[in-house]
CSV table of C-alpha atoms and ligand atoms in Angstrom, one decimal:
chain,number,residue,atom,x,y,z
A,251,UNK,CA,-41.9,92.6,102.2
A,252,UNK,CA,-42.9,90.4,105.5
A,253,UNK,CA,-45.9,88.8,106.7
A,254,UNK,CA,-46.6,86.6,109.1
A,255,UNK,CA,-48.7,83.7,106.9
A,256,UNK,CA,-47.8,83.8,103.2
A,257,UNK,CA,-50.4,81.9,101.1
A,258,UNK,CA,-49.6,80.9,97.4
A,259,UNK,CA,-52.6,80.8,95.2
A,260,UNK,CA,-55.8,83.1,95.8
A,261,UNK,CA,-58.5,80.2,94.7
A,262,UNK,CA,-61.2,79.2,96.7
A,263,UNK,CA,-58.6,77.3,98.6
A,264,UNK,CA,-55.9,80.2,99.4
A,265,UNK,CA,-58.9,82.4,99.9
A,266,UNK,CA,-60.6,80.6,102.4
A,267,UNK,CA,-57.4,80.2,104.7
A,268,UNK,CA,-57.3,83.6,104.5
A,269,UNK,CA,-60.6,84.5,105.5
A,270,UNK,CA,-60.5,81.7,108.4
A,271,UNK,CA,-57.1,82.7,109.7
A,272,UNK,CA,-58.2,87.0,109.5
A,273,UNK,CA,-60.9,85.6,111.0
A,274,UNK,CA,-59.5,84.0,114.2
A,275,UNK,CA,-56.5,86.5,114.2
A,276,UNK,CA,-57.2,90.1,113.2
A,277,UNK,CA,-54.1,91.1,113.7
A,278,UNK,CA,-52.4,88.3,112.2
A,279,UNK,CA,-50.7,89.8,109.1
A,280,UNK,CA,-51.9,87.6,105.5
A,281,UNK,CA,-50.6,88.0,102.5
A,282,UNK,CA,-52.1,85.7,99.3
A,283,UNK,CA,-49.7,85.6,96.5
A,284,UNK,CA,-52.3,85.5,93.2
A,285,UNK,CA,-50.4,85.6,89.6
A,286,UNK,CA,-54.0,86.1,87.9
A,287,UNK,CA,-57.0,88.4,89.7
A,288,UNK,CA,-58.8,87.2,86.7
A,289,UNK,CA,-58.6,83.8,87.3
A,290,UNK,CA,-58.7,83.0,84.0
A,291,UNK,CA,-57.4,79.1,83.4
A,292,UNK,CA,-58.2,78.6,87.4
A,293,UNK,CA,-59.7,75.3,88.8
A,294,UNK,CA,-62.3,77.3,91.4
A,295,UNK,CA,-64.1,79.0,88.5
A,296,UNK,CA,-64.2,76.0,85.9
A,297,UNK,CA,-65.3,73.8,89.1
A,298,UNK,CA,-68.8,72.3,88.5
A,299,UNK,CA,-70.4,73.6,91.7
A,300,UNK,CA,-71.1,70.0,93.8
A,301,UNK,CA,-71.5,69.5,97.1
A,302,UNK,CA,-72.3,66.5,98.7
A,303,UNK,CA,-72.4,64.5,102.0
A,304,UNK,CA,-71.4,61.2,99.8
A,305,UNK,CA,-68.2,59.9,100.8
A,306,UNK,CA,-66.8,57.0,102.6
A,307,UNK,CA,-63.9,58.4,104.3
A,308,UNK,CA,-65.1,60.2,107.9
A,309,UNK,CA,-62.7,62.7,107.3
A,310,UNK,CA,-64.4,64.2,104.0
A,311,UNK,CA,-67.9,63.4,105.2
A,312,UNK,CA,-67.2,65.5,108.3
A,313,UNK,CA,-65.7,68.4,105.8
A,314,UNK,CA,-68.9,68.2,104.0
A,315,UNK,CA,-71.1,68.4,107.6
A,316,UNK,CA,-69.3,71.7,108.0
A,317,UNK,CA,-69.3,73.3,105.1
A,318,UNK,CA,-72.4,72.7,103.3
A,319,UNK,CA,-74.4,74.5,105.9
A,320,UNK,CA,-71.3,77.3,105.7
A,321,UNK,CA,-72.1,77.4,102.5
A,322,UNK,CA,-76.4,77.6,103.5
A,323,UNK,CA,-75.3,80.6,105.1
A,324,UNK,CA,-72.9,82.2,103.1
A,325,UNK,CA,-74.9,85.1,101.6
A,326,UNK,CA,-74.8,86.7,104.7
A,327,UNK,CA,-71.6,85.3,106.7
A,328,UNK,CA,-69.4,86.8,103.9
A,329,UNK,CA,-71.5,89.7,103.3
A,330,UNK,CA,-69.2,93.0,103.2
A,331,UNK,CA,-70.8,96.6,104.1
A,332,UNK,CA,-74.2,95.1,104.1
A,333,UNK,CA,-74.4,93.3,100.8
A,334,UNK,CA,-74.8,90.0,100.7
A,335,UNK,CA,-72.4,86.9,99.3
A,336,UNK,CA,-74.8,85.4,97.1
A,337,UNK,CA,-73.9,81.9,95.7
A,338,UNK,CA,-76.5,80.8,94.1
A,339,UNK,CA,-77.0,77.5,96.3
A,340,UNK,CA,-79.2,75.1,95.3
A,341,UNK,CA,-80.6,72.2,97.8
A,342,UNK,CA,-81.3,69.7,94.8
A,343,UNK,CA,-79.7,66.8,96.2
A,344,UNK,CA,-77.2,64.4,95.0
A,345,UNK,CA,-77.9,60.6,94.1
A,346,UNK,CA,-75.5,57.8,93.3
A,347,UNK,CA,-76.0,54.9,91.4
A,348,UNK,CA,-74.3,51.9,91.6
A,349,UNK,CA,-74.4,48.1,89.6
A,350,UNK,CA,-75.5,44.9,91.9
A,351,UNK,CA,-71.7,44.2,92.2
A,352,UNK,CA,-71.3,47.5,93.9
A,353,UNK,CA,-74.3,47.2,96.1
A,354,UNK,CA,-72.4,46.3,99.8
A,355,UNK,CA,-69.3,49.1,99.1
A,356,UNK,CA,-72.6,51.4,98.7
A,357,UNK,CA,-74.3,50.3,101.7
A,358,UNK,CA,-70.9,50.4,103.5
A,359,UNK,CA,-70.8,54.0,103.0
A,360,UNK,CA,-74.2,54.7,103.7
A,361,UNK,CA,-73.9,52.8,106.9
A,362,UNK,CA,-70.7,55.2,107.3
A,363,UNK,CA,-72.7,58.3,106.5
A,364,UNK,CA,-75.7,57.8,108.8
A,365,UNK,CA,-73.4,57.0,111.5
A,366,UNK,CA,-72.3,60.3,111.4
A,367,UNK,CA,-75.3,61.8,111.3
A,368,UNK,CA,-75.9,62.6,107.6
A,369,UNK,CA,-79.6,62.6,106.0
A,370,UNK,CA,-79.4,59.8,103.2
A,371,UNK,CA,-81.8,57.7,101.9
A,372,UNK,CA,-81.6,54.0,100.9
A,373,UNK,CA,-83.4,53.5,97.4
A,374,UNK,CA,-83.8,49.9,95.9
A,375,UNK,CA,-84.3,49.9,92.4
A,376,UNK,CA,-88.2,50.0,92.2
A,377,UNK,CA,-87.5,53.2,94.5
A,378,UNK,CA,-85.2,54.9,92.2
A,379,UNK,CA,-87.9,54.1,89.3
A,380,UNK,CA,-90.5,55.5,91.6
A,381,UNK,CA,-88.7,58.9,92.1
A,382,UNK,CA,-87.0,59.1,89.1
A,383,UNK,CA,-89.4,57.6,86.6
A,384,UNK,CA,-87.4,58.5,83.0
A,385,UNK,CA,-84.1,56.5,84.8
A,386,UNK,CA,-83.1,53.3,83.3
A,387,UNK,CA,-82.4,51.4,86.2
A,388,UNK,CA,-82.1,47.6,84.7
A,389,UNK,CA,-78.5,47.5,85.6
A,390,UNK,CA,-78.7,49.0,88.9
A,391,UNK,CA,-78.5,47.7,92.4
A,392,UNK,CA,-79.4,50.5,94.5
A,393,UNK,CA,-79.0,54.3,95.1
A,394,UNK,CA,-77.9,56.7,97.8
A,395,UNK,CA,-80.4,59.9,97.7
A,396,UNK,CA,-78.6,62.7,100.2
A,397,UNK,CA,-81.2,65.5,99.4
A,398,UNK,CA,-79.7,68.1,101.5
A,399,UNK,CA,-76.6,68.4,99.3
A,400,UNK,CA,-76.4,70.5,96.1
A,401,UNK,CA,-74.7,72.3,94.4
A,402,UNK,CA,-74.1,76.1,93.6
A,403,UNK,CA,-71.4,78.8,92.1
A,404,UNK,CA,-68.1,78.4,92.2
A,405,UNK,CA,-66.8,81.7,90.8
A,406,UNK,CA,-69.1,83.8,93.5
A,407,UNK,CA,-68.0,81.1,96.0
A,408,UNK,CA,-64.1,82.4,95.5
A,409,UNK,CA,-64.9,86.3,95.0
A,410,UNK,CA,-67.0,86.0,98.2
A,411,UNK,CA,-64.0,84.3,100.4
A,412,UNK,CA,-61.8,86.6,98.7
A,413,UNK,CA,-63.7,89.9,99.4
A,414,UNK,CA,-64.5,89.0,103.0
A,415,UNK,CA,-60.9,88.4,103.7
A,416,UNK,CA,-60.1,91.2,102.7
A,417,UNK,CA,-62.5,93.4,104.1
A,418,UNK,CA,-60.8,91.6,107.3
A,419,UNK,CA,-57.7,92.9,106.6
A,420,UNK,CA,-55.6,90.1,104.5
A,421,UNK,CA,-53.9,91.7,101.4
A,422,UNK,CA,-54.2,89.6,97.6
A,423,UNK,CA,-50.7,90.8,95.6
A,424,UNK,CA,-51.1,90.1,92.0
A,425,UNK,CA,-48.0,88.8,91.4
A,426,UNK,CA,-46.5,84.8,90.5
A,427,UNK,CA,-43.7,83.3,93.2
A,428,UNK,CA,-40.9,82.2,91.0
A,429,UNK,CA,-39.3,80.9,93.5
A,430,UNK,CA,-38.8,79.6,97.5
A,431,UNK,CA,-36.0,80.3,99.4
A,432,UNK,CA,-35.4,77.2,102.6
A,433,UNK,CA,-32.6,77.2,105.0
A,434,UNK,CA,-32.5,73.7,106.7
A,435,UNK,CA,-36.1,72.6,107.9
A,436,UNK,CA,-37.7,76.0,107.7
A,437,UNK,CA,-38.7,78.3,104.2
A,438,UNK,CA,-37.8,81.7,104.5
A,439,UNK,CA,-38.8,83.4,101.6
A,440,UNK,CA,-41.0,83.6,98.4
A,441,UNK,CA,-39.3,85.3,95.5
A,442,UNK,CA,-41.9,87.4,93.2
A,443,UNK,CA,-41.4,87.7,89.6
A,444,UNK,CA,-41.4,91.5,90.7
A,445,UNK,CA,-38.4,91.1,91.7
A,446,UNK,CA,-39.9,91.2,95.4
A,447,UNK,CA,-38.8,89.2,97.8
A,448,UNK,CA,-41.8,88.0,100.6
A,449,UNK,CA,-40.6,87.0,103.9
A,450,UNK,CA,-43.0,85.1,106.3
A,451,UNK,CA,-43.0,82.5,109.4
A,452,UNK,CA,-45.2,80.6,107.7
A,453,UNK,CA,-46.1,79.3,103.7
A,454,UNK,CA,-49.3,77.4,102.2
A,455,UNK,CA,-49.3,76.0,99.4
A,456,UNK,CA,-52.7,76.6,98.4
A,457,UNK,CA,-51.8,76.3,94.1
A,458,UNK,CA,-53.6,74.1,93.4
A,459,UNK,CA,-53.3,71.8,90.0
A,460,UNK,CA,-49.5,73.7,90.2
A,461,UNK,CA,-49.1,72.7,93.6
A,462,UNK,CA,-46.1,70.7,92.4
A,463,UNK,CA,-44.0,73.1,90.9
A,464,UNK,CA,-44.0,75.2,94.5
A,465,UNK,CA,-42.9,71.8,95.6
A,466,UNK,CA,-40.8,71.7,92.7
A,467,UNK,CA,-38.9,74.8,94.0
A,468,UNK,CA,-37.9,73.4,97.1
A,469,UNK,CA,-36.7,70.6,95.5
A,470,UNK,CA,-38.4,67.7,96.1
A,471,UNK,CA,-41.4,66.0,94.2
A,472,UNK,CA,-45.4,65.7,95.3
A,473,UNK,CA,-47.8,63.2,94.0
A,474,UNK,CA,-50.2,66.2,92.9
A,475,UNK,CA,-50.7,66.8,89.3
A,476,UNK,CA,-52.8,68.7,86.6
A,477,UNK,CA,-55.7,66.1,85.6
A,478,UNK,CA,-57.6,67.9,83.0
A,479,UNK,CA,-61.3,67.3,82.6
A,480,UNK,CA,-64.4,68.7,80.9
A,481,UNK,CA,-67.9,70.6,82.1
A,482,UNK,CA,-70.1,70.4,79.4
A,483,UNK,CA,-73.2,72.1,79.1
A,484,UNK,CA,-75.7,70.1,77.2
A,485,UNK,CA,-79.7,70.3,76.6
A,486,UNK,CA,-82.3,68.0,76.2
A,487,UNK,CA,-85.3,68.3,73.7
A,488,UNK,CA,-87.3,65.7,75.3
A,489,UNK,CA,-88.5,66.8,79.6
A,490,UNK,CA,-87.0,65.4,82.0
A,491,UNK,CA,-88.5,65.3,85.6
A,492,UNK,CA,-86.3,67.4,88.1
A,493,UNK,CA,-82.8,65.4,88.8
A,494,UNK,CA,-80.3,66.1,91.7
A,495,UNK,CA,-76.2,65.7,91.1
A,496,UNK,CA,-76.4,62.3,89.4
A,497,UNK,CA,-72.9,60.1,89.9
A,498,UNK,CA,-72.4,56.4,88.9
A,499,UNK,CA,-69.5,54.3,88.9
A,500,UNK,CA,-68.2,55.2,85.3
A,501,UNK,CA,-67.8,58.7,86.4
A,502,UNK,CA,-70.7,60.1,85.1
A,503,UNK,CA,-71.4,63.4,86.7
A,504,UNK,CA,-74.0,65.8,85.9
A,505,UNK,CA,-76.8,68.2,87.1
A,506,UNK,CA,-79.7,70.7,86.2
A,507,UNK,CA,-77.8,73.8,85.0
A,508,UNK,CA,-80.6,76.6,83.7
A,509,UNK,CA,-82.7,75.2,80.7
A,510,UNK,CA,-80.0,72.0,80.3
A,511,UNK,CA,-77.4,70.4,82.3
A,512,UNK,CA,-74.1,70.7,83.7
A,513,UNK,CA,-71.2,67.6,83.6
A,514,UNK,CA,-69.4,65.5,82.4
A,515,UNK,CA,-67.4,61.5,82.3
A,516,UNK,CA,-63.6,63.0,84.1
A,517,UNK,CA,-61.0,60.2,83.5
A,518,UNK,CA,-57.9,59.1,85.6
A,519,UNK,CA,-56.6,58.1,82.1
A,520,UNK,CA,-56.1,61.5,80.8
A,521,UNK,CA,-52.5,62.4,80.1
A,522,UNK,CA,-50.9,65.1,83.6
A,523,UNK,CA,-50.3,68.0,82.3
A,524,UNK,CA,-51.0,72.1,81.8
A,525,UNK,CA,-53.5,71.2,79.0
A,526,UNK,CA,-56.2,73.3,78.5
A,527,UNK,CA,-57.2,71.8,74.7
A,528,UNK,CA,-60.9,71.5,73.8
A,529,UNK,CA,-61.3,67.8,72.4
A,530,UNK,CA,-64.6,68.3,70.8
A,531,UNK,CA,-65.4,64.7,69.9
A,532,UNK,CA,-65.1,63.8,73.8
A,533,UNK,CA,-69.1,64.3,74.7
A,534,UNK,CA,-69.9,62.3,71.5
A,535,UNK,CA,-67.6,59.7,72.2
A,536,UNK,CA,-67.7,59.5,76.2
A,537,UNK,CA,-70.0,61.3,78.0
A,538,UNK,CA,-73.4,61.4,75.5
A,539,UNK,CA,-73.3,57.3,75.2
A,540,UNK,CA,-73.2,56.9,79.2
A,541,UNK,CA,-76.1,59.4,79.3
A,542,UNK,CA,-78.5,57.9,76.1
A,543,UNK,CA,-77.6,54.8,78.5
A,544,UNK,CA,-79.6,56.0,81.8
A,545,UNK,CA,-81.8,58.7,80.0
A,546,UNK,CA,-83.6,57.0,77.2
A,547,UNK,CA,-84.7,61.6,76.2
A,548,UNK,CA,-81.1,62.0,76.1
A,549,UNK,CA,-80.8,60.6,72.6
A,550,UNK,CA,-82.0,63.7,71.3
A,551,UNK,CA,-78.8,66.0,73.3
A,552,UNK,CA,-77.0,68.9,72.4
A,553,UNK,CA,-73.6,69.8,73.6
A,554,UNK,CA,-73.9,73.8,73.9
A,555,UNK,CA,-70.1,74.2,75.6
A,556,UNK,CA,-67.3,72.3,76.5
A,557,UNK,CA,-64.9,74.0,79.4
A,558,UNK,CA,-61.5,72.4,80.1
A,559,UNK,CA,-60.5,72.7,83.3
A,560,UNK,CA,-57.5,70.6,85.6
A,561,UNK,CA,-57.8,68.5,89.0
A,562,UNK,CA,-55.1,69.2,91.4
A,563,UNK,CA,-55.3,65.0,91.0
A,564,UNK,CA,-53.2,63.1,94.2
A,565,UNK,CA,-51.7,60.2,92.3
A,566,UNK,CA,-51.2,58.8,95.7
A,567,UNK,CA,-54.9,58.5,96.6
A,568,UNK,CA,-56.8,61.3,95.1
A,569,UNK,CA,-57.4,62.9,98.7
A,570,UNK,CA,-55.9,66.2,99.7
A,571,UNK,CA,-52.6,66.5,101.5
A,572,UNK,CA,-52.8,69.1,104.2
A,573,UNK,CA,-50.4,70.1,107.0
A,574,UNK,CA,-46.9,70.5,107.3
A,575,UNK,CA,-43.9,68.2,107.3
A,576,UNK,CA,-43.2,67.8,103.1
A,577,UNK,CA,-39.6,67.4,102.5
A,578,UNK,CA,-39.4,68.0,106.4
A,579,UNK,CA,-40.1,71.2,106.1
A,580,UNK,CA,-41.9,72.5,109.7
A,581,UNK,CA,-43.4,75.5,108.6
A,582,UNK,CA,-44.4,75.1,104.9
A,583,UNK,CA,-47.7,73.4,104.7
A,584,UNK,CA,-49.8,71.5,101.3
A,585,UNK,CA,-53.1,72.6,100.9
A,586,UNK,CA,-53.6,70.7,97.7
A,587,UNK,CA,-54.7,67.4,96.0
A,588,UNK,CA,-58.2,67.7,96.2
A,589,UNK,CA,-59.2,65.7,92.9
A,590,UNK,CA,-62.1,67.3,92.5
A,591,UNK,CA,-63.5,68.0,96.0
A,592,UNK,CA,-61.8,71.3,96.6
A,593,UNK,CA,-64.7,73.9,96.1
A,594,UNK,CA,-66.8,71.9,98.2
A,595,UNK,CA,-64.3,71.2,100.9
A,596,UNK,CA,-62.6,75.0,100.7
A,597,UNK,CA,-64.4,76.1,104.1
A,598,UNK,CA,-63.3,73.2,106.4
A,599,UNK,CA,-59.8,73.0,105.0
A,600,UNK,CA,-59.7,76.8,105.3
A,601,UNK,CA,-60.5,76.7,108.9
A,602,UNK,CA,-58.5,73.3,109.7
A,603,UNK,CA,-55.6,74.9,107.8
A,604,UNK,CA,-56.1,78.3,110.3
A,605,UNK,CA,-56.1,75.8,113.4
A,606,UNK,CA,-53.1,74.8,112.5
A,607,UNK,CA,-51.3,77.5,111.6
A,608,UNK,CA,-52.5,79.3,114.9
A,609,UNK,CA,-53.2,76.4,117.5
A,610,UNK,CA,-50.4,74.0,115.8
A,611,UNK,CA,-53.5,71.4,116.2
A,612,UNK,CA,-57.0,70.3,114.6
A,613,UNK,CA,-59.2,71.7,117.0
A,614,UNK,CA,-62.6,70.9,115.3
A,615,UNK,CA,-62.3,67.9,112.7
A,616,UNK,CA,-58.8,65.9,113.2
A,617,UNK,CA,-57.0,65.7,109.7
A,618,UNK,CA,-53.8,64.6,110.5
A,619,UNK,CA,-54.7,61.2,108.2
A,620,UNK,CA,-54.6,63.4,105.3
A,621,UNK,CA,-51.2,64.9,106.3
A,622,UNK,CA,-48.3,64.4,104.0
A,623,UNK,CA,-46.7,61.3,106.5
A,624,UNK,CA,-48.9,59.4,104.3
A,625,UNK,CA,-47.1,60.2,101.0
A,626,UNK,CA,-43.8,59.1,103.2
A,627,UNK,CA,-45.0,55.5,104.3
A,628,UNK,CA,-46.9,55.2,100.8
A,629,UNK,CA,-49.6,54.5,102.3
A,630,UNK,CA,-52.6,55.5,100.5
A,631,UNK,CA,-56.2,56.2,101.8
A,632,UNK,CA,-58.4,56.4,99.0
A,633,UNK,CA,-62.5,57.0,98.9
A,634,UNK,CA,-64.0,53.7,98.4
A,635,UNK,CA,-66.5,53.7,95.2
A,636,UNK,CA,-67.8,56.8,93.5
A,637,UNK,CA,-65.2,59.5,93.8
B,110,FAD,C1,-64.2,70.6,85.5
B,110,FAD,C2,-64.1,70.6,87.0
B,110,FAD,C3,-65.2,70.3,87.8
B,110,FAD,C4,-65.1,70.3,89.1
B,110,FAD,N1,-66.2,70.1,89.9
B,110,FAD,C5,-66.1,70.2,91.2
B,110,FAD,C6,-67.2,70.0,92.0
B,110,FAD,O1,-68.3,69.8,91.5
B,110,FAD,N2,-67.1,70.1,93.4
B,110,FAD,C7,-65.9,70.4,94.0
B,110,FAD,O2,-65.9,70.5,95.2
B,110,FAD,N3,-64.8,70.6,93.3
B,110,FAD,C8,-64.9,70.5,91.9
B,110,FAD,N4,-63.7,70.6,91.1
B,110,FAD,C9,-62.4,70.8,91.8
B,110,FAD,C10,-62.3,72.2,92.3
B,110,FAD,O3,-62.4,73.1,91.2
B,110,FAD,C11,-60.9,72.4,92.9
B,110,FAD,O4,-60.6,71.3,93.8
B,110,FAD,C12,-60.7,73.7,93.7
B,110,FAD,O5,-61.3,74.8,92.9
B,110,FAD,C13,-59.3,73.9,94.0
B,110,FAD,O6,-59.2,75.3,94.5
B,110,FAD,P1,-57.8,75.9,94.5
B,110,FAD,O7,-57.9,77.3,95.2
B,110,FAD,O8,-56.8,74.9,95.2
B,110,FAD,O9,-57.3,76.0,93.0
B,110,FAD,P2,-57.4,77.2,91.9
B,110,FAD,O10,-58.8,77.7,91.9
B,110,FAD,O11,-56.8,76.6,90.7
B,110,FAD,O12,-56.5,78.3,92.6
B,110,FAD,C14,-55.1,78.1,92.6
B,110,FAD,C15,-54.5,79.4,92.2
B,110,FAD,O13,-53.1,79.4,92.4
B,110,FAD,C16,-52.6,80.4,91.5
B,110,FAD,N5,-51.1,80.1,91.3
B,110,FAD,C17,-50.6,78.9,90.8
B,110,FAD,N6,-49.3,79.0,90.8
B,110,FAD,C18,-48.9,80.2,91.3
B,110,FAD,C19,-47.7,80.9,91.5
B,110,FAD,N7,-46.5,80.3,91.2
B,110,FAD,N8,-47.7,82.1,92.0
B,110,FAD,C20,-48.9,82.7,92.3
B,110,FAD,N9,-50.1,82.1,92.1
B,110,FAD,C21,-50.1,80.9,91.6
B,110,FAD,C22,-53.4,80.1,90.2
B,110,FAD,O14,-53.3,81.3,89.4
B,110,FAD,C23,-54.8,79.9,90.8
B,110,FAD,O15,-55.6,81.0,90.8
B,110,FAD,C24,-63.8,70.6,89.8
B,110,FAD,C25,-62.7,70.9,89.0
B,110,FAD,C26,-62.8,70.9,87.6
B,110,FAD,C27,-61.6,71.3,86.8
């Protein structure tokens, strides 16, 4: 079998190149290599559905500037023969929430934000009271209200990439690459636990938390690894008024989901690995304490569900890598590392991995920062605060 782009992993990620490179090519021939259809231990499903215009780094504020309005108009961008993507979006805004000592990194970022055109508010503390009356917001110092973000669902997010590419013509083969074949600077082949071989001129890595073990088979070694975490789904006996996507410092992470909430406390202390184990006692333990803490109704909580699902965590700087250039390999390029950004970031990675595929250049927003020379020079560039 030979193609002309060969994408490895069919989540929202490989999906999204897909569509964006059909898209710009039609007669560009895609093939995504997906081991499971059903998705079943996938990131993209398991995802908690944010997306937000919060972030310090220009690059991912500009990712967000594109593609939460893609996502605005998803239903009927992606529609195929007339029916309409729906995701579910919903414009409930984000807020974060930040101690005194974190107040000038926050205003920082907001500066950074508004420069670039993003609609964010400024909220004191009396401010946050006055919107959010049941917060506890003693220990704050301030708050970043970005009301046009949201946050929506991941599952129809990948089925409606995945559909529209290929209703455009790019072909999904259910079937796991076992292994990579390189000669010098340049990957040849994918080997399919088939027994198929797929040929191409050009590979993504687009596997997300196993991003590394493609790496792996082309022998060398990537900072991306499987960070579990957990998406609980918890009610509240006592009303609450409406919240947006609530993040602090510690990690706390939640949003209306239905009659409850959706979220969770993720931890860079978790052991890497391919864990998918329920630990039962972590909302207890973790994640109902920090929420009793800023919701005085959350005492009375119930954890209904507990969903383990892994980051495709960058160790270097928990940003994604993208581009060519790993191992000094010219036409293999990462699309991976997102720690936890990917869904919302999946349409302006998609199309800035199509530009360079096609153009050999960022045409629209310039990510060469996040291209793998950084893992070379060790030179990280993290997100400054909340992540
Ligand atoms: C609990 C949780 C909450 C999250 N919340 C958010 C959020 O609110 N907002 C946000 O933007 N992001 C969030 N994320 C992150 C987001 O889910 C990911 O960044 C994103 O889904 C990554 O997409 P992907 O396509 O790279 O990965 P995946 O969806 O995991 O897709 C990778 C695919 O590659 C396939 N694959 C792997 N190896 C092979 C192989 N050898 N051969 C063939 N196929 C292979 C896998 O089967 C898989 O389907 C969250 C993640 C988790 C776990």
């Amino acid at each position: 079998m030979k193609t002309d782009v060969a994408i490895v992993g069919g989540g929202a990620i490989g999906a999204s190149v897909a569509y964006f490179l059909k898209l710009a090519s039609p007669s560009l021939g895609v093939v995504v290599v997906e081991r499971d259809p059903a998705y079943s231990l996938a990131s993209t499903p398991r995802a908690s559905g944010g997306v937000r215009r919060l972030f310090s780094l220009p690059e991912n504020i500009e990712l967000s500037k594109f593609s939460i309005p893609f996502f605005e108009s998803f239903p009927q961008v992606m529609a195929v023969n007339g029916t309409p993507a729906e995701i579910g979006f919903k414009k409930g805004g984000y807020l974060f929430i930040v101690p005194p000592s974190s107040r000038e990194m926050l205003k920082a970022n907001y500066d950074t934000e508004v420069s670039l055109g993003c609609n964010v508010t400024w909220l004191e503390p009396e401010a946050i009271k006055a919107k959010f009356p049941s917060m506890f917001v003693g220990d704050l110092g301030a708050a970043v209200h970005s009301p046009d973000d949201g946050w929506l669902d991941p599952h129809s997010v990948l089925m409606g990439f995945r559909k529209k590419a290929q209703s455009l013509g790019a072909e999904f083969v259910a079937d796991e690459v076992t292994g990579m074949d390189r000669q010098g600077a340049r990957v040849v082949a994918a080997k399919l636990k088939s027994g198929a071989t797929l040929g191409a001129e050009c590979f993504v890595n687009a596997a997300g938390a196993w991003a590394q073990d493609i790496c792996a088979m082309l022998g060398f070694r990537s900072p991306i690894t499987p960070l579990r975490r957990f998406e609980h789904y918890f009610e509240c006996e006592d009303p609450i008024e409406p919240l947006p996507y609530l993040k602090d410092p510690e990690r706390l992470a939640f949003r209306p989901e239905g009659k409850g909430y959706s979220g969770g406390v993720p931890t860079l202390a978790e052991p890497r690995g391919y864990n998918f184990e329920t630990d039962h006692s972590y909302f207890e333990n973790v994640v109902w304490p920090a929420l009793a803490h800023r919701f005085p109704q959350f005492e009375r909580t119930k954890c209904r569900n507990t969903l383990p699902g892994l980051y495709d965590q960058n160790d270097l700087d928990g940003n994604v890598i993208i581009g060519p250039g790993a191992d000094g390999l010219g036409n293999f390029h990462m699309l991976a590392g997102f720690s936890g950004h990917g869904l919302m970031h999946a349409p302006g990675c998609g199309r800035a991995m199509a530009e360079l595929i096609l153009k050999g250049r960022y045409e629209t927003i310039d990510l060469a920062r996040f291209g793998w020379q950084r893992v070379i020079n060790n030179a990280p560039l993290p997100e400054r605060g909340i992540i």
